[in-house]
Amino acid sequence: MINFQYARANDIADAVHQMAADPAAKFIAGGTNLIDLMKEDVERPSRLIDISGLPLKTIEATADGGVRIGALVPNSDLAYHPLIDQRYPMLASAILAGASSQLRNMASTGGNLLQRTRCYYFYDVTTPCNKRKPGSGCSAINGLNRIHAILGASQACIATHPSDMCVALAALDARVHVTGPAGARTIAFSDLHRLPENTPQSDTNLHRDEIVTAIELPARGFASNYTYLKIRDRLSYAFALVSIAVGLELEGATIKEARLALGGVAHKPWRDAASEAALRGQAATQAAFTHAADLLLRDARGYRHNSFKIELARRGIVRALTQAAQGTPQSQSNKKIV
Ligand SMILES: Cc1cc2nc3c(=O)[nH]c(=O)nc-3n(C[C@H](O)[C@H](O)[C@H](O)COP(=O)(O)OP(=O)(O)OC[C@H]3O[C@@H](n4cnc5c(N)ncnc54)[C@H](O)[C@@H]3O)c2cc1C
Ligand code: SF4
């Protein structure tokens, strides 16, 4: 049992002020990840700053044709919102592939970005883990590593980022709005999460006392040719072994623009400029898709239990690109029935 204080934030400035005043405090939104981590003794905040009452729950169209999503919009509201469902179905599909409807009702947009890895050892405080306790070692490298990274890992950590939503946000080139003691700033989605290198304790480039206020989507939504393909051990209620978000813009049979992001393979949603560039201007064929997959996976490295992910990712990329090109996205099994 750990003792902690609990306080509600009155507004964004108050949230930032309270966080800056206590280096061991944590924001809490839906609590679906943070409370679990506290129960397992992984997180030991001195103070929970409850931001769930802040006015960050709107989804609105922006002047440049995009959409701005408040950080406290619940995952289910986001997936079922008409603007998202119609203009960014890849994002709706990715969200609905995650967790369960009960969890999606509680989970917030901001919290989803900042959820922590599902590495078994990170949750087991009796084992060494550099992410939980810097310098203690990595139990996964020579341990059970079936769910771990095949790209961008380091000697210090081979964990993956577990979010589905973030894979689609990466493919869509989202931007993240944050506010801290120094004011507001915007972070490109590809710069939000980081690779582990020698400091796996830091999942993101967010400063500790910054709050996420909104996510912004640019106008391009790839609503005609997209897919989110999630491959996992069970059909529902399981994290991705490998997931693939694809958005294509086609001119006839030629690929004009291509987005390809992978989940379950690295410490951050994985995008690769070379494989996307290789698709642009090409006919949408199996040969082009296989070449893009090979390029994306050129530096992939497996560990004792997860080498299968390399071939799984290769085949998944080809399948996801094929589905997107044919305009036959992976079905949204959790689609709301009205
Ligand atoms: C059983 C189970 C299965 C799941 N399956 C999946 C899955 O398949 N796919 C998937 O993507 N996810 C899955 N999840 C994870 C779930 O999506 C996350 O727990 C959820 O999105 C976190 O949101 P939250 O609002 O509850 O965050 P919280 O638990 O409240 O917070 C998480 C972290 O974010 C920080 N935080 C929250 N909001 C902000 C903000 N606005 N600014 C700054 N910091 C903030 C908190 O301080 C904390 O560190 C699963 C979770 C569970 C428990
Ligand atoms: S992979 Fe990362 S999170 Fe898992 S035990 Fe190693 S250091 Fe910890």
mmCIF file of N, CA and C and ligand atoms in Angstrom, residues 117 119 121-122 128-132 137-140 148 156-159 200, ligand 2:
data_model
loop_
_atom_site.group_PDB
_atom_site.id
_atom_site.type_symbol
_atom_site.label_atom_id
_atom_site.label_comp_id
_atom_site.label_asym_id
_atom_site.label_seq_id
_atom_site.Cartn_x
_atom_site.Cartn_y
_atom_site.Cartn_z
ATOM 1 N N THR A 117 4.770 0.367 -21.689
ATOM 2 C CA THR A 117 4.958 -0.920 -22.361
ATOM 3 C C THR A 117 4.299 -2.076 -21.598
ATOM 4 N N CYS A 119 5.799 -5.063 -21.545
ATOM 5 C CA CYS A 119 6.878 -6.025 -21.233
ATOM 6 C C CYS A 119 6.597 -6.643 -19.863
ATOM 7 N N TYR A 121 8.444 -8.034 -17.691
ATOM 8 C CA TYR A 121 9.404 -7.726 -16.625
ATOM 9 C C TYR A 121 9.239 -6.304 -16.099
ATOM 10 N N PHE A 122 8.728 -5.422 -16.950
ATOM 11 C CA PHE A 122 8.459 -4.048 -16.493
ATOM 12 C C PHE A 122 7.412 -4.082 -15.369
ATOM 13 N N PRO A 128 15.092 -7.444 -12.771
ATOM 14 C CA PRO A 128 15.771 -6.254 -13.297
ATOM 15 C C PRO A 128 15.044 -5.700 -14.521
ATOM 16 N N CYS A 129 14.996 -4.400 -14.616
ATOM 17 C CA CYS A 129 14.372 -3.743 -15.773
ATOM 18 C C CYS A 129 14.883 -2.309 -15.837
ATOM 19 N N ASN A 130 15.622 -2.001 -16.898
ATOM 20 C CA ASN A 130 16.191 -0.645 -17.048
ATOM 21 C C ASN A 130 15.129 0.430 -17.203
ATOM 22 N N LYS A 131 13.992 0.065 -17.732
ATOM 23 C CA LYS A 131 12.939 1.078 -17.917
ATOM 24 C C LYS A 131 12.319 1.448 -16.563
ATOM 25 N N ARG A 132 12.120 0.449 -15.729
ATOM 26 C CA ARG A 132 11.540 0.704 -14.398
ATOM 27 C C ARG A 132 12.597 1.206 -13.425
ATOM 28 N N GLY A 137 19.474 -3.484 -15.479
ATOM 29 C CA GLY A 137 19.596 -4.539 -16.489
ATOM 30 C C GLY A 137 18.275 -4.765 -17.212
ATOM 31 N N CYS A 138 18.355 -5.592 -18.265
ATOM 32 C CA CYS A 138 17.142 -5.904 -19.038
ATOM 33 C C CYS A 138 16.903 -7.406 -18.972
ATOM 34 N N SER A 139 15.825 -7.806 -18.305
ATOM 35 C CA SER A 139 15.532 -9.240 -18.163
ATOM 36 C C SER A 139 15.033 -9.863 -19.454
ATOM 37 N N ALA A 140 14.540 -9.022 -20.367
ATOM 38 C CA ALA A 140 13.901 -9.571 -21.573
ATOM 39 C C ALA A 140 14.905 -10.023 -22.624
ATOM 40 N N HIS A 148 8.440 -8.779 -27.925
ATOM 41 C CA HIS A 148 9.350 -7.626 -27.906
ATOM 42 C C HIS A 148 9.727 -7.116 -29.306
ATOM 43 N N ALA A 156 19.990 -1.808 -23.912
ATOM 44 C CA ALA A 156 19.370 -1.449 -22.626
ATOM 45 C C ALA A 156 17.911 -1.870 -22.547
ATOM 46 N N CYS A 157 17.225 -1.972 -23.689
ATOM 47 C CA CYS A 157 15.777 -2.248 -23.643
ATOM 48 C C CYS A 157 15.274 -2.680 -25.017
ATOM 49 N N ILE A 158 14.435 -3.727 -25.027
ATOM 50 C CA ILE A 158 13.856 -4.200 -26.297
ATOM 51 C C ILE A 158 12.323 -4.170 -26.224
ATOM 52 N N ALA A 159 11.794 -3.264 -25.406
ATOM 53 C CA ALA A 159 10.331 -3.190 -25.225
ATOM 54 C C ALA A 159 9.658 -2.565 -26.438
ATOM 55 N N PRO A 200 16.056 4.048 -21.536
ATOM 56 C CA PRO A 200 14.707 3.522 -21.815
ATOM 57 C C PRO A 200 13.659 3.965 -20.793
HETATM 58 S S1 SF4 B 2 12.704 -4.821 -22.477
HETATM 59 FE FE1 SF4 B 2 12.757 -2.807 -21.488
HETATM 60 S S2 SF4 B 2 10.907 -2.874 -20.239
HETATM 61 FE FE2 SF4 B 2 11.416 -4.998 -20.710
HETATM 62 S S3 SF4 B 2 12.826 -5.762 -19.084
HETATM 63 FE FE3 SF4 B 2 14.085 -4.915 -20.707
HETATM 64 S S4 SF4 B 2 14.430 -2.809 -20.000
HETATM 65 FE FE4 SF4 B 2 12.633 -3.521 -18.930
#
